Amino acid sequence: MPKLMLVEDDPSIREELALLLRNNRYDVVIPPSFYQVADFVKQEKPDLILLDINLPGKDGFQMCTEIRSFSSVPIVFVTSRATDMDELSSITLGGDDFITKPYNSSILLARIAALLKRAYPDSFADHGLTYRGLDLNVAAGTVSYQGRSVELTKNELKILHYLFLHHGLIVSRADIIEYLWDNEMFVDDNTLSVNVTRIRRKLETIGMGDLISTKRGQGYMI
């Protein structure tokens, strides 16, 4: 399980992000003090760091510079500071990605997964998602349950991935379509219905036909 270190001073954002990451099979560690982040990195040896810029004491840029003096761990800046200079500084100082708040959870998770895959190709390439015993392998484009597996098309994979990321919540059709468009997969309302029907049929073949429920007038939910 990849270990992610979260350096964020806003308690509500920190708790929300930590929950999102843990729900997606990441081990999350949080430094007890913003004044000893580098020492905590040496102690915990995280696989990736999510780092805010506006922090008490040293800012994120200073922390990044300090960490880079002894580690090449991937660093993702997640911040409300969205100027071109902020992004340029993050890259110049050794950051690997720059994401502004409010962030899209699915895009954030996708970028984390891509960075881990690139930094540790032999360790986390097959990192996926699990819900109710159903395993979604994003890298392989498959979904498995109790030893049975089925392949998904690119659109089917993206739709099911989005539902996995929001399990327990009603996801509107408009949100799914917008998510697909953000990933350069252009579908209309009718095409979405066709894809969801196909996903359900494939899930039936592996014994999980009841996974996706339709909430009339609202959207879908798993």
PDB file of C-alpha atoms in Angstrom:
ATOM      1  CA  MET A   1       0.000   0.000   0.000  1.00  0.00           C
ATOM      2  CA  PRO A   2       1.548   3.356  -1.021  1.00  0.00           C
ATOM      3  CA  LYS A   3       2.296   5.699   1.865  1.00  0.00           C
ATOM      4  CA  LEU A   4       1.314   9.324   1.300  1.00  0.00           C
ATOM      5  CA  MET A   5       2.356  12.179   3.564  1.00  0.00           C
ATOM      6  CA  LEU A   6      -0.129  15.027   3.894  1.00  0.00           C
ATOM      7  CA  VAL A   7       1.140  18.492   4.882  1.00  0.00           C
ATOM      8  CA  GLU A   8      -1.922  20.751   5.173  1.00  0.00           C
ATOM      9  CA  ASP A   9      -2.700  23.248   7.946  1.00  0.00           C
ATOM     10  CA  ASP A  10      -6.465  23.595   7.383  1.00  0.00           C
ATOM     11  CA  PRO A  11      -8.051  20.901   9.620  1.00  0.00           C
ATOM     12  CA  SER A  12     -11.205  20.473   7.504  1.00  0.00           C
ATOM     13  CA  ILE A  13      -9.285  20.117   4.237  1.00  0.00           C
ATOM     14  CA  ARG A  14      -6.744  17.827   5.899  1.00  0.00           C
ATOM     15  CA  GLU A  15      -9.442  15.521   7.271  1.00  0.00           C
ATOM     16  CA  GLU A  16     -11.395  15.493   4.008  1.00  0.00           C
ATOM     17  CA  LEU A  17      -8.311  14.720   1.932  1.00  0.00           C
ATOM     18  CA  ALA A  18      -7.031  12.089   4.359  1.00  0.00           C
ATOM     19  CA  LEU A  19     -10.402  10.319   4.224  1.00  0.00           C
ATOM     20  CA  LEU A  20     -10.441  10.425   0.413  1.00  0.00           C
ATOM     21  CA  LEU A  21      -6.959   8.929   0.227  1.00  0.00           C
ATOM     22  CA  ARG A  22      -7.614   6.222   2.809  1.00  0.00           C
ATOM     23  CA  ASN A  23     -10.844   5.250   1.050  1.00  0.00           C
ATOM     24  CA  ASN A  24      -8.729   4.711  -2.053  1.00  0.00           C
ATOM     25  CA  ARG A  25      -6.290   2.332  -0.387  1.00  0.00           C
ATOM     26  CA  TYR A  26      -3.532   4.750   0.511  1.00  0.00           C
ATOM     27  CA  ASP A  27      -1.737   4.783   3.832  1.00  0.00           C
ATOM     28  CA  VAL A  28      -1.786   8.414   5.043  1.00  0.00           C
ATOM     29  CA  VAL A  29       0.658   9.919   7.517  1.00  0.00           C
ATOM     30  CA  ILE A  30       0.457  13.470   8.878  1.00  0.00           C
ATOM     31  CA  PRO A  31       3.395  15.243  10.545  1.00  0.00           C
ATOM     32  CA  PRO A  32       2.670  16.204  14.171  1.00  0.00           C
ATOM     33  CA  SER A  33       4.474  19.522  13.712  1.00  0.00           C
ATOM     34  CA  PHE A  34       4.960  21.875  10.753  1.00  0.00           C
ATOM     35  CA  TYR A  35       8.372  22.782  12.160  1.00  0.00           C
ATOM     36  CA  GLN A  36       9.835  19.279  11.806  1.00  0.00           C
ATOM     37  CA  VAL A  37       8.476  18.129   8.456  1.00  0.00           C
ATOM     38  CA  ALA A  38      11.881  17.170   7.039  1.00  0.00           C
ATOM     39  CA  ASP A  39      12.641  14.996  10.072  1.00  0.00           C
ATOM     40  CA  PHE A  40       9.221  13.352   9.695  1.00  0.00           C
ATOM     41  CA  VAL A  41       9.987  12.582   6.029  1.00  0.00           C
ATOM     42  CA  LYS A  42      13.239  10.888   7.065  1.00  0.00           C
ATOM     43  CA  GLN A  43      11.396   8.916   9.735  1.00  0.00           C
ATOM     44  CA  GLU A  44       8.342   7.810   7.738  1.00  0.00           C
ATOM     45  CA  LYS A  45       9.887   7.560   4.246  1.00  0.00           C
ATOM     46  CA  PRO A  46       6.634   8.330   2.370  1.00  0.00           C
ATOM     47  CA  ASP A  47       6.194   7.319  -1.266  1.00  0.00           C
ATOM     48  CA  LEU A  48       4.672  10.699  -2.142  1.00  0.00           C
ATOM     49  CA  ILE A  49       4.090  14.028  -0.390  1.00  0.00           C
ATOM     50  CA  LEU A  50       1.076  16.332  -0.761  1.00  0.00           C
ATOM     51  CA  LEU A  51       2.297  19.770   0.251  1.00  0.00           C
ATOM     52  CA  ASP A  52       0.489  23.068   0.785  1.00  0.00           C
ATOM     53  CA  ILE A  53       2.333  26.363   0.256  1.00  0.00           C
ATOM     54  CA  ASN A  54       0.787  28.565   2.952  1.00  0.00           C
ATOM     55  CA  LEU A  55       1.925  26.938   6.183  1.00  0.00           C
ATOM     56  CA  PRO A  56       2.928  28.222   9.632  1.00  0.00           C
ATOM     57  CA  GLY A  57       6.654  28.701  10.069  1.00  0.00           C
ATOM     58  CA  LYS A  58       8.347  27.607   6.856  1.00  0.00           C
ATOM     59  CA  ASP A  59       6.208  27.776   3.730  1.00  0.00           C
ATOM     60  CA  GLY A  60       5.808  24.874   1.314  1.00  0.00           C
ATOM     61  CA  PHE A  61       8.545  26.157  -0.985  1.00  0.00           C
ATOM     62  CA  GLN A  62      11.067  26.175   1.849  1.00  0.00           C
ATOM     63  CA  MET A  63       9.973  22.711   2.943  1.00  0.00           C
ATOM     64  CA  CYS A  64      10.291  21.400  -0.622  1.00  0.00           C
ATOM     65  CA  THR A  65      13.837  22.780  -0.881  1.00  0.00           C
ATOM     66  CA  GLU A  66      14.773  21.179   2.429  1.00  0.00           C
ATOM     67  CA  ILE A  67      13.300  17.803   1.459  1.00  0.00           C
ATOM     68  CA  ARG A  68      15.032  17.906  -1.923  1.00  0.00           C
ATOM     69  CA  SER A  69      18.386  18.219  -0.168  1.00  0.00           C
ATOM     70  CA  PHE A  70      18.136  14.552   0.847  1.00  0.00           C
ATOM     71  CA  SER A  71      15.199  12.930  -0.993  1.00  0.00           C
ATOM     72  CA  SER A  72      13.736  12.584  -4.501  1.00  0.00           C
ATOM     73  CA  VAL A  73      10.292  11.547  -3.208  1.00  0.00           C
ATOM     74  CA  PRO A  74       7.514  12.832  -5.535  1.00  0.00           C
ATOM     75  CA  ILE A  75       6.019  16.088  -4.230  1.00  0.00           C
ATOM     76  CA  VAL A  76       2.612  17.413  -5.281  1.00  0.00           C
ATOM     77  CA  PHE A  77       1.773  20.980  -4.327  1.00  0.00           C
ATOM     78  CA  VAL A  78      -1.939  21.236  -3.432  1.00  0.00           C
ATOM     79  CA  THR A  79      -2.659  24.888  -2.789  1.00  0.00           C
ATOM     80  CA  SER A  80      -5.082  27.792  -3.118  1.00  0.00           C
ATOM     81  CA  ARG A  81      -2.253  29.914  -4.531  1.00  0.00           C
ATOM     82  CA  ALA A  82      -2.799  29.739  -8.258  1.00  0.00           C
ATOM     83  CA  THR A  83      -0.535  32.307  -9.909  1.00  0.00           C
ATOM     84  CA  ASP A  84       1.849  31.395 -12.723  1.00  0.00           C
ATOM     85  CA  MET A  85       4.748  32.411 -10.473  1.00  0.00           C
ATOM     86  CA  ASP A  86       3.611  29.999  -7.747  1.00  0.00           C
ATOM     87  CA  GLU A  87       3.447  27.143 -10.242  1.00  0.00           C
ATOM     88  CA  LEU A  88       6.804  28.074 -11.751  1.00  0.00           C
ATOM     89  CA  SER A  89       8.401  28.247  -8.295  1.00  0.00           C
ATOM     90  CA  SER A  90       7.035  24.837  -7.380  1.00  0.00           C
ATOM     91  CA  ILE A  91       8.549  23.265 -10.493  1.00  0.00           C
ATOM     92  CA  THR A  92      11.844  25.128 -10.146  1.00  0.00           C
ATOM     93  CA  LEU A  93      12.277  24.042  -6.543  1.00  0.00           C
ATOM     94  CA  GLY A  94      11.665  20.375  -7.313  1.00  0.00           C
ATOM     95  CA  GLY A  95       7.913  19.847  -7.164  1.00  0.00           C
ATOM     96  CA  ASP A  96       6.508  17.145  -9.458  1.00  0.00           C
ATOM     97  CA  ASP A  97       2.956  18.476  -9.859  1.00  0.00           C
ATOM     98  CA  PHE A  98       0.876  21.523  -8.958  1.00  0.00           C
ATOM     99  CA  ILE A  99      -2.865  21.306  -8.191  1.00  0.00           C
ATOM    100  CA  THR A 100      -5.018  24.236  -7.148  1.00  0.00           C
ATOM    101  CA  LYS A 101      -7.846  24.244  -4.614  1.00  0.00           C
ATOM    102  CA  PRO A 102     -10.680  23.545  -4.855  1.00  0.00           C
ATOM    103  CA  TYR A 103      -9.456  20.409  -6.565  1.00  0.00           C
ATOM    104  CA  ASN A 104     -11.389  17.759  -8.478  1.00  0.00           C
ATOM    105  CA  SER A 105     -11.015  14.594  -6.386  1.00  0.00           C
ATOM    106  CA  SER A 106     -10.879  12.284  -9.391  1.00  0.00           C
ATOM    107  CA  ILE A 107      -8.217  14.353 -11.140  1.00  0.00           C
ATOM    108  CA  LEU A 108      -6.152  14.580  -7.950  1.00  0.00           C
ATOM    109  CA  LEU A 109      -6.303  10.803  -7.479  1.00  0.00           C
ATOM    110  CA  ALA A 110      -5.431  10.214 -11.123  1.00  0.00           C
ATOM    111  CA  ARG A 111      -2.378  12.452 -10.887  1.00  0.00           C
ATOM    112  CA  ILE A 112      -1.235  10.770  -7.682  1.00  0.00           C
ATOM    113  CA  ALA A 113      -1.577   7.350  -9.306  1.00  0.00           C
ATOM    114  CA  ALA A 114       0.314   8.523 -12.421  1.00  0.00           C
ATOM    115  CA  LEU A 115       3.170   9.932 -10.333  1.00  0.00           C
ATOM    116  CA  LEU A 116       3.460   6.757  -8.267  1.00  0.00           C
ATOM    117  CA  LYS A 117       3.443   4.626 -11.388  1.00  0.00           C
ATOM    118  CA  ARG A 118       6.163   6.755 -12.960  1.00  0.00           C
ATOM    119  CA  ALA A 119       8.316   6.929  -9.819  1.00  0.00           C
ATOM    120  CA  TYR A 120       7.881   3.273  -8.794  1.00  0.00           C
ATOM    121  CA  PRO A 121       6.969   1.322 -11.961  1.00  0.00           C
ATOM    122  CA  ASP A 122       7.582  -2.070 -10.378  1.00  0.00           C
ATOM    123  CA  SER A 123       5.783  -1.367  -7.110  1.00  0.00           C
ATOM    124  CA  PHE A 124       2.544   0.523  -7.669  1.00  0.00           C
ATOM    125  CA  ALA A 125       1.719   0.049 -11.350  1.00  0.00           C
ATOM    126  CA  ASP A 126      -1.304  -2.100 -10.524  1.00  0.00           C
ATOM    127  CA  HIS A 127      -2.648  -0.028  -7.638  1.00  0.00           C
ATOM    128  CA  GLY A 128      -6.418  -0.102  -7.911  1.00  0.00           C
ATOM    129  CA  LEU A 129      -9.651   0.355  -5.980  1.00  0.00           C
ATOM    130  CA  THR A 130     -11.755  -2.081  -3.993  1.00  0.00           C
ATOM    131  CA  TYR A 131     -15.381  -1.828  -2.895  1.00  0.00           C
ATOM    132  CA  ARG A 132     -17.596  -4.614  -1.512  1.00  0.00           C
ATOM    133  CA  GLY A 133     -14.958  -7.134  -2.555  1.00  0.00           C
ATOM    134  CA  LEU A 134     -14.963  -5.875  -6.140  1.00  0.00           C
ATOM    135  CA  ASP A 135     -11.501  -4.932  -7.434  1.00  0.00           C
ATOM    136  CA  LEU A 136     -11.128  -2.252 -10.106  1.00  0.00           C
ATOM    137  CA  ASN A 137      -7.686  -2.403 -11.698  1.00  0.00           C
ATOM    138  CA  VAL A 138      -7.304   0.936 -13.463  1.00  0.00           C
ATOM    139  CA  ALA A 139      -3.943   0.086 -15.012  1.00  0.00           C
ATOM    140  CA  ALA A 140      -5.211  -3.179 -16.546  1.00  0.00           C
ATOM    141  CA  GLY A 141      -8.721  -1.920 -17.349  1.00  0.00           C
ATOM    142  CA  THR A 142     -10.405  -4.824 -15.594  1.00  0.00           C
ATOM    143  CA  VAL A 143     -12.861  -5.408 -12.774  1.00  0.00           C
ATOM    144  CA  SER A 144     -12.757  -8.604 -10.693  1.00  0.00           C
ATOM    145  CA  TYR A 145     -14.901 -10.336  -8.105  1.00  0.00           C
ATOM    146  CA  GLN A 146     -14.279 -13.657  -6.336  1.00  0.00           C
ATOM    147  CA  GLY A 147     -11.790 -14.868  -8.912  1.00  0.00           C
ATOM    148  CA  ARG A 148     -13.794 -13.790 -11.964  1.00  0.00           C
ATOM    149  CA  SER A 149     -12.690 -10.893 -14.106  1.00  0.00           C
ATOM    150  CA  VAL A 150     -14.002  -8.891 -17.053  1.00  0.00           C
ATOM    151  CA  GLU A 151     -12.419  -6.258 -19.277  1.00  0.00           C
ATOM    152  CA  LEU A 152     -13.837  -2.752 -19.604  1.00  0.00           C
ATOM    153  CA  THR A 153     -13.711  -0.290 -22.472  1.00  0.00           C
ATOM    154  CA  LYS A 154     -12.047   3.075 -21.848  1.00  0.00           C
ATOM    155  CA  ASN A 155     -15.386   4.835 -21.273  1.00  0.00           C
ATOM    156  CA  GLU A 156     -16.703   2.026 -19.061  1.00  0.00           C
ATOM    157  CA  LEU A 157     -13.522   2.111 -16.994  1.00  0.00           C
ATOM    158  CA  LYS A 158     -13.716   5.886 -16.481  1.00  0.00           C
ATOM    159  CA  ILE A 159     -17.389   5.761 -15.502  1.00  0.00           C
ATOM    160  CA  LEU A 160     -16.918   2.924 -13.011  1.00  0.00           C
ATOM    161  CA  HIS A 161     -13.760   4.569 -11.667  1.00  0.00           C
ATOM    162  CA  TYR A 162     -15.686   7.782 -11.016  1.00  0.00           C
ATOM    163  CA  LEU A 163     -18.448   5.884  -9.218  1.00  0.00           C
ATOM    164  CA  PHE A 164     -15.835   4.026  -7.125  1.00  0.00           C
ATOM    165  CA  LEU A 165     -14.262   7.314  -6.079  1.00  0.00           C
ATOM    166  CA  HIS A 166     -17.668   8.549  -4.900  1.00  0.00           C
ATOM    167  CA  HIS A 167     -19.086   5.331  -3.442  1.00  0.00           C
ATOM    168  CA  GLY A 168     -21.879   5.946  -0.980  1.00  0.00           C
ATOM    169  CA  LEU A 169     -22.839   9.174  -2.751  1.00  0.00           C
ATOM    170  CA  ILE A 170     -25.323   9.909  -5.514  1.00  0.00           C
ATOM    171  CA  VAL A 171     -23.432  10.983  -8.637  1.00  0.00           C
ATOM    172  CA  SER A 172     -25.400  13.006 -11.177  1.00  0.00           C
ATOM    173  CA  ARG A 173     -25.317  12.143 -14.851  1.00  0.00           C
ATOM    174  CA  ALA A 174     -24.082  15.665 -15.561  1.00  0.00           C
ATOM    175  CA  ASP A 175     -21.092  15.169 -13.231  1.00  0.00           C
ATOM    176  CA  ILE A 176     -20.119  11.930 -14.981  1.00  0.00           C
ATOM    177  CA  ILE A 177     -20.398  13.520 -18.423  1.00  0.00           C
ATOM    178  CA  GLU A 178     -18.320  16.501 -17.293  1.00  0.00           C
ATOM    179  CA  TYR A 179     -15.695  14.154 -15.833  1.00  0.00           C
ATOM    180  CA  LEU A 180     -15.473  12.262 -19.118  1.00  0.00           C
ATOM    181  CA  TRP A 181     -15.159  15.508 -21.054  1.00  0.00           C
ATOM    182  CA  ASP A 182     -12.357  16.624 -18.714  1.00  0.00           C
ATOM    183  CA  ASN A 183     -10.580  13.405 -19.716  1.00  0.00           C
ATOM    184  CA  GLU A 184     -11.234  14.065 -23.435  1.00  0.00           C
ATOM    185  CA  MET A 185     -13.931  11.394 -23.722  1.00  0.00           C
ATOM    186  CA  PHE A 186     -16.878  13.106 -25.320  1.00  0.00           C
ATOM    187  CA  VAL A 187     -20.226  11.447 -24.597  1.00  0.00           C
ATOM    188  CA  ASP A 188     -23.800  12.655 -24.593  1.00  0.00           C
ATOM    189  CA  ASP A 189     -26.624  11.648 -22.255  1.00  0.00           C
ATOM    190  CA  ASN A 190     -27.736   8.735 -24.427  1.00  0.00           C
ATOM    191  CA  THR A 191     -24.207   7.365 -24.782  1.00  0.00           C
ATOM    192  CA  LEU A 192     -23.819   7.486 -21.015  1.00  0.00           C
ATOM    193  CA  SER A 193     -26.965   5.370 -20.593  1.00  0.00           C
ATOM    194  CA  VAL A 194     -25.643   2.820 -23.080  1.00  0.00           C
ATOM    195  CA  ASN A 195     -22.300   2.602 -21.265  1.00  0.00           C
ATOM    196  CA  VAL A 196     -23.891   2.181 -17.840  1.00  0.00           C
ATOM    197  CA  THR A 197     -26.088  -0.611 -19.221  1.00  0.00           C
ATOM    198  CA  ARG A 198     -23.022  -2.359 -20.616  1.00  0.00           C
ATOM    199  CA  ILE A 199     -21.175  -2.009 -17.322  1.00  0.00           C
ATOM    200  CA  ARG A 200     -24.122  -3.569 -15.480  1.00  0.00           C
ATOM    201  CA  ARG A 201     -24.197  -6.511 -17.893  1.00  0.00           C
ATOM    202  CA  LYS A 202     -20.486  -7.107 -17.450  1.00  0.00           C
ATOM    203  CA  LEU A 203     -20.820  -6.912 -13.664  1.00  0.00           C
ATOM    204  CA  GLU A 204     -23.635  -9.481 -13.844  1.00  0.00           C
ATOM    205  CA  THR A 205     -21.259 -11.953 -15.479  1.00  0.00           C
ATOM    206  CA  ILE A 206     -18.996 -11.862 -12.415  1.00  0.00           C
ATOM    207  CA  GLY A 207     -21.784 -11.869  -9.839  1.00  0.00           C
ATOM    208  CA  MET A 208     -22.098  -8.147  -9.033  1.00  0.00           C
ATOM    209  CA  GLY A 209     -25.097  -7.097 -11.109  1.00  0.00           C
ATOM    210  CA  ASP A 210     -26.603  -5.136  -8.213  1.00  0.00           C
ATOM    211  CA  LEU A 211     -23.627  -2.818  -7.731  1.00  0.00           C
ATOM    212  CA  ILE A 212     -24.921   0.273  -9.544  1.00  0.00           C
ATOM    213  CA  SER A 213     -28.292   1.626  -8.505  1.00  0.00           C
ATOM    214  CA  THR A 214     -30.255   4.314 -10.334  1.00  0.00           C
ATOM    215  CA  LYS A 215     -31.640   7.181  -8.274  1.00  0.00           C
ATOM    216  CA  ARG A 216     -34.500   8.491 -10.353  1.00  0.00           C
ATOM    217  CA  GLY A 217     -34.056  12.128 -11.299  1.00  0.00           C
ATOM    218  CA  GLN A 218     -30.708  12.275  -9.460  1.00  0.00           C
ATOM    219  CA  GLY A 219     -28.144   9.921 -10.987  1.00  0.00           C
ATOM    220  CA  TYR A 220     -26.279   6.766 -10.035  1.00  0.00           C
ATOM    221  CA  MET A 221     -24.860   5.336  -6.837  1.00  0.00           C
ATOM    222  CA  ILE A 222     -22.751   2.392  -5.702  1.00  0.00           C
TER     223      ILE A 222
END
